[in-house]
């Protein structure tokens, strides 16, 4: 995995291209969300479950984008820092800073572990 591939992964998110996104994900991938009832957020495991959760993001926030993104990758680890923007169903603007911590396996994203700032 490289910075260039993480940039392409981020662009696939902004293009809302689920097929392109999933080419970066391992078959046994795990997505740990930025919120949930567990200390790690909510866990989605396996290619199909992760794909379905990613699609749900666009269904709930159709104009979602990741902007001002920065990336690094070294060995089997990487990070993307971004600002998540969009419009909630009630019309309220969303703007949240966050990061994804990645674990790579065989050139694919094995774990996507998201952290977001809690706005009040």
PDB file of C-alpha atoms in Angstrom:
ATOM      1  CA  UNK A   1       0.000   0.000   0.000  1.00  0.00           C
ATOM      2  CA  UNK A   2       1.207   3.510  -0.737  1.00  0.00           C
ATOM      3  CA  UNK A   3       0.199   7.149  -0.281  1.00  0.00           C
ATOM      4  CA  UNK A   4      -0.870   7.200  -3.940  1.00  0.00           C
ATOM      5  CA  UNK A   5      -3.203   4.246  -3.414  1.00  0.00           C
ATOM      6  CA  UNK A   6      -4.691   5.831  -0.278  1.00  0.00           C
ATOM      7  CA  UNK A   7      -5.346   8.985  -2.312  1.00  0.00           C
ATOM      8  CA  UNK A   8      -7.095   6.850  -4.954  1.00  0.00           C
ATOM      9  CA  UNK A   9      -9.107   5.123  -2.194  1.00  0.00           C
ATOM     10  CA  UNK A  10     -10.180   8.517  -0.849  1.00  0.00           C
ATOM     11  CA  UNK A  11     -11.129   9.686  -4.342  1.00  0.00           C
ATOM     12  CA  UNK A  12     -13.264   6.568  -4.812  1.00  0.00           C
ATOM     13  CA  UNK A  13     -15.160   7.576  -1.655  1.00  0.00           C
ATOM     14  CA  UNK A  14     -15.712  11.076  -3.020  1.00  0.00           C
ATOM     15  CA  UNK A  15     -16.834   9.577  -6.342  1.00  0.00           C
ATOM     16  CA  UNK A  16     -19.291   7.358  -4.407  1.00  0.00           C
ATOM     17  CA  UNK A  17     -17.886   4.395  -6.349  1.00  0.00           C
ATOM     18  CA  UNK A  18     -18.441   1.350  -4.131  1.00  0.00           C
ATOM     19  CA  UNK A  19     -16.877  -1.051  -6.635  1.00  0.00           C
ATOM     20  CA  UNK A  20     -13.680   1.004  -6.758  1.00  0.00           C
ATOM     21  CA  UNK A  21     -13.595   1.304  -2.962  1.00  0.00           C
ATOM     22  CA  UNK A  22     -13.948  -2.415  -2.475  1.00  0.00           C
ATOM     23  CA  UNK A  23     -10.990  -3.160  -4.773  1.00  0.00           C
ATOM     24  CA  UNK A  24      -8.837  -1.722  -1.979  1.00  0.00           C
ATOM     25  CA  UNK A  25     -10.406  -3.926   0.716  1.00  0.00           C
ATOM     26  CA  UNK A  26      -9.274  -7.431   1.710  1.00  0.00           C
ATOM     27  CA  UNK A  27     -11.839 -10.233   1.512  1.00  0.00           C
ATOM     28  CA  UNK A  28     -11.751 -10.586   5.311  1.00  0.00           C
ATOM     29  CA  UNK A  29     -11.704  -6.825   5.978  1.00  0.00           C
ATOM     30  CA  UNK A  30     -12.949  -5.186   9.145  1.00  0.00           C
ATOM     31  CA  UNK A  31     -14.386  -1.690   9.558  1.00  0.00           C
ATOM     32  CA  UNK A  32     -14.429  -0.201  13.053  1.00  0.00           C
ATOM     33  CA  UNK A  33     -16.666   2.876  13.060  1.00  0.00           C
ATOM     34  CA  UNK A  34     -15.992   6.145  14.836  1.00  0.00           C
ATOM     35  CA  UNK A  35     -18.944   5.642  17.165  1.00  0.00           C
ATOM     36  CA  UNK A  36     -20.907   2.901  18.809  1.00  0.00           C
ATOM     37  CA  UNK A  37     -21.568   1.164  22.099  1.00  0.00           C
ATOM     38  CA  UNK A  38     -18.232  -0.688  22.256  1.00  0.00           C
ATOM     39  CA  UNK A  39     -14.836   0.840  23.089  1.00  0.00           C
ATOM     40  CA  UNK A  40     -13.839   0.398  19.426  1.00  0.00           C
ATOM     41  CA  UNK A  41     -17.083   1.814  17.990  1.00  0.00           C
ATOM     42  CA  UNK A  42     -19.139  -0.654  15.960  1.00  0.00           C
ATOM     43  CA  UNK A  43     -17.482  -3.577  14.184  1.00  0.00           C
ATOM     44  CA  UNK A  44     -18.412  -4.612  10.652  1.00  0.00           C
ATOM     45  CA  UNK A  45     -16.571  -7.748   9.547  1.00  0.00           C
ATOM     46  CA  UNK A  46     -16.229  -9.382   6.144  1.00  0.00           C
ATOM     47  CA  UNK A  47     -16.312  -8.003   2.616  1.00  0.00           C
ATOM     48  CA  UNK A  48     -20.105  -8.005   2.180  1.00  0.00           C
ATOM     49  CA  UNK A  49     -20.892  -6.519   5.604  1.00  0.00           C
ATOM     50  CA  UNK A  50     -18.298  -3.752   5.197  1.00  0.00           C
ATOM     51  CA  UNK A  51     -19.559  -2.982   1.700  1.00  0.00           C
ATOM     52  CA  UNK A  52     -23.143  -2.721   2.963  1.00  0.00           C
ATOM     53  CA  UNK A  53     -22.086  -0.339   5.756  1.00  0.00           C
ATOM     54  CA  UNK A  54     -20.191   1.878   3.317  1.00  0.00           C
ATOM     55  CA  UNK A  55     -23.295   2.084   1.099  1.00  0.00           C
ATOM     56  CA  UNK A  56     -25.382   3.080   4.142  1.00  0.00           C
ATOM     57  CA  UNK A  57     -23.162   6.159   4.567  1.00  0.00           C
ATOM     58  CA  UNK A  58     -24.259   7.468   1.139  1.00  0.00           C
ATOM     59  CA  UNK A  59     -27.873   6.541   1.801  1.00  0.00           C
ATOM     60  CA  UNK A  60     -27.930   8.616   4.994  1.00  0.00           C
ATOM     61  CA  UNK A  61     -25.675  11.451   3.730  1.00  0.00           C
ATOM     62  CA  UNK A  62     -25.931  11.476  -0.094  1.00  0.00           C
ATOM     63  CA  UNK A  63     -23.512  14.386  -0.572  1.00  0.00           C
ATOM     64  CA  UNK A  64     -20.794  13.097   1.778  1.00  0.00           C
ATOM     65  CA  UNK A  65     -17.215  14.029   0.906  1.00  0.00           C
ATOM     66  CA  UNK A  66     -13.821  13.696   2.534  1.00  0.00           C
ATOM     67  CA  UNK A  67     -11.897  16.942   2.055  1.00  0.00           C
ATOM     68  CA  UNK A  68      -8.489  18.323   3.042  1.00  0.00           C
ATOM     69  CA  UNK A  69      -7.286  14.729   3.184  1.00  0.00           C
ATOM     70  CA  UNK A  70      -3.693  13.794   3.991  1.00  0.00           C
ATOM     71  CA  UNK A  71      -2.249  10.283   3.916  1.00  0.00           C
ATOM     72  CA  UNK A  72       0.745   8.242   4.944  1.00  0.00           C
ATOM     73  CA  UNK A  73       1.633   4.591   4.557  1.00  0.00           C
ATOM     74  CA  UNK A  74       4.579   2.635   5.891  1.00  0.00           C
ATOM     75  CA  UNK A  75       4.865  -1.125   5.898  1.00  0.00           C
ATOM     76  CA  UNK A  76       1.602  -2.703   7.012  1.00  0.00           C
ATOM     77  CA  UNK A  77       0.175   0.489   8.551  1.00  0.00           C
ATOM     78  CA  UNK A  78      -1.255   3.756   7.232  1.00  0.00           C
ATOM     79  CA  UNK A  79      -3.360   6.748   8.126  1.00  0.00           C
ATOM     80  CA  UNK A  80      -5.691   9.159   6.364  1.00  0.00           C
ATOM     81  CA  UNK A  81      -6.663  12.430   8.032  1.00  0.00           C
ATOM     82  CA  UNK A  82      -9.713  14.244   6.657  1.00  0.00           C
ATOM     83  CA  UNK A  83     -12.721  16.447   7.194  1.00  0.00           C
ATOM     84  CA  UNK A  84     -16.020  14.626   6.630  1.00  0.00           C
ATOM     85  CA  UNK A  85     -18.619  16.955   5.099  1.00  0.00           C
ATOM     86  CA  UNK A  86     -22.197  16.512   3.990  1.00  0.00           C
ATOM     87  CA  UNK A  87     -25.805  17.277   4.754  1.00  0.00           C
ATOM     88  CA  UNK A  88     -27.889  15.342   7.285  1.00  0.00           C
ATOM     89  CA  UNK A  89     -31.427  14.222   6.481  1.00  0.00           C
ATOM     90  CA  UNK A  90     -32.772  17.171   8.504  1.00  0.00           C
ATOM     91  CA  UNK A  91     -30.817  19.593   6.299  1.00  0.00           C
ATOM     92  CA  UNK A  92     -28.137  20.375   8.874  1.00  0.00           C
ATOM     93  CA  UNK A  93     -24.595  20.728   7.553  1.00  0.00           C
ATOM     94  CA  UNK A  94     -22.062  18.165   8.781  1.00  0.00           C
ATOM     95  CA  UNK A  95     -18.370  18.961   9.183  1.00  0.00           C
ATOM     96  CA  UNK A  96     -16.293  16.598  11.319  1.00  0.00           C
ATOM     97  CA  UNK A  97     -12.528  16.082  11.503  1.00  0.00           C
ATOM     98  CA  UNK A  98     -11.274  12.533  11.720  1.00  0.00           C
ATOM     99  CA  UNK A  99      -8.727   9.913  10.818  1.00  0.00           C
ATOM    100  CA  UNK A 100      -8.718   6.372   9.529  1.00  0.00           C
ATOM    101  CA  UNK A 101      -5.990   4.105  10.857  1.00  0.00           C
ATOM    102  CA  UNK A 102      -5.318   1.274   8.437  1.00  0.00           C
ATOM    103  CA  UNK A 103      -3.764  -2.144   8.727  1.00  0.00           C
ATOM    104  CA  UNK A 104      -2.711  -3.603   5.383  1.00  0.00           C
ATOM    105  CA  UNK A 105      -2.408  -7.245   4.382  1.00  0.00           C
ATOM    106  CA  UNK A 106      -1.200  -8.421   0.973  1.00  0.00           C
ATOM    107  CA  UNK A 107      -1.538  -4.912  -0.489  1.00  0.00           C
ATOM    108  CA  UNK A 108      -5.156  -4.449   0.637  1.00  0.00           C
ATOM    109  CA  UNK A 109      -6.877  -2.731   3.551  1.00  0.00           C
ATOM    110  CA  UNK A 110      -7.452  -5.377   6.190  1.00  0.00           C
ATOM    111  CA  UNK A 111      -8.664  -3.058   8.966  1.00  0.00           C
ATOM    112  CA  UNK A 112     -10.132   0.446   8.635  1.00  0.00           C
ATOM    113  CA  UNK A 113     -10.358   1.919  12.135  1.00  0.00           C
ATOM    114  CA  UNK A 114     -12.093   5.333  12.133  1.00  0.00           C
ATOM    115  CA  UNK A 115     -11.806   8.066  14.747  1.00  0.00           C
ATOM    116  CA  UNK A 116     -13.784  11.301  14.674  1.00  0.00           C
ATOM    117  CA  UNK A 117     -13.895  14.482  16.737  1.00  0.00           C
ATOM    118  CA  UNK A 118     -16.953  14.756  18.954  1.00  0.00           C
ATOM    119  CA  UNK A 119     -18.659  18.085  18.291  1.00  0.00           C
ATOM    120  CA  UNK A 120     -20.972  19.563  20.888  1.00  0.00           C
TER     121      UNK A 120
END
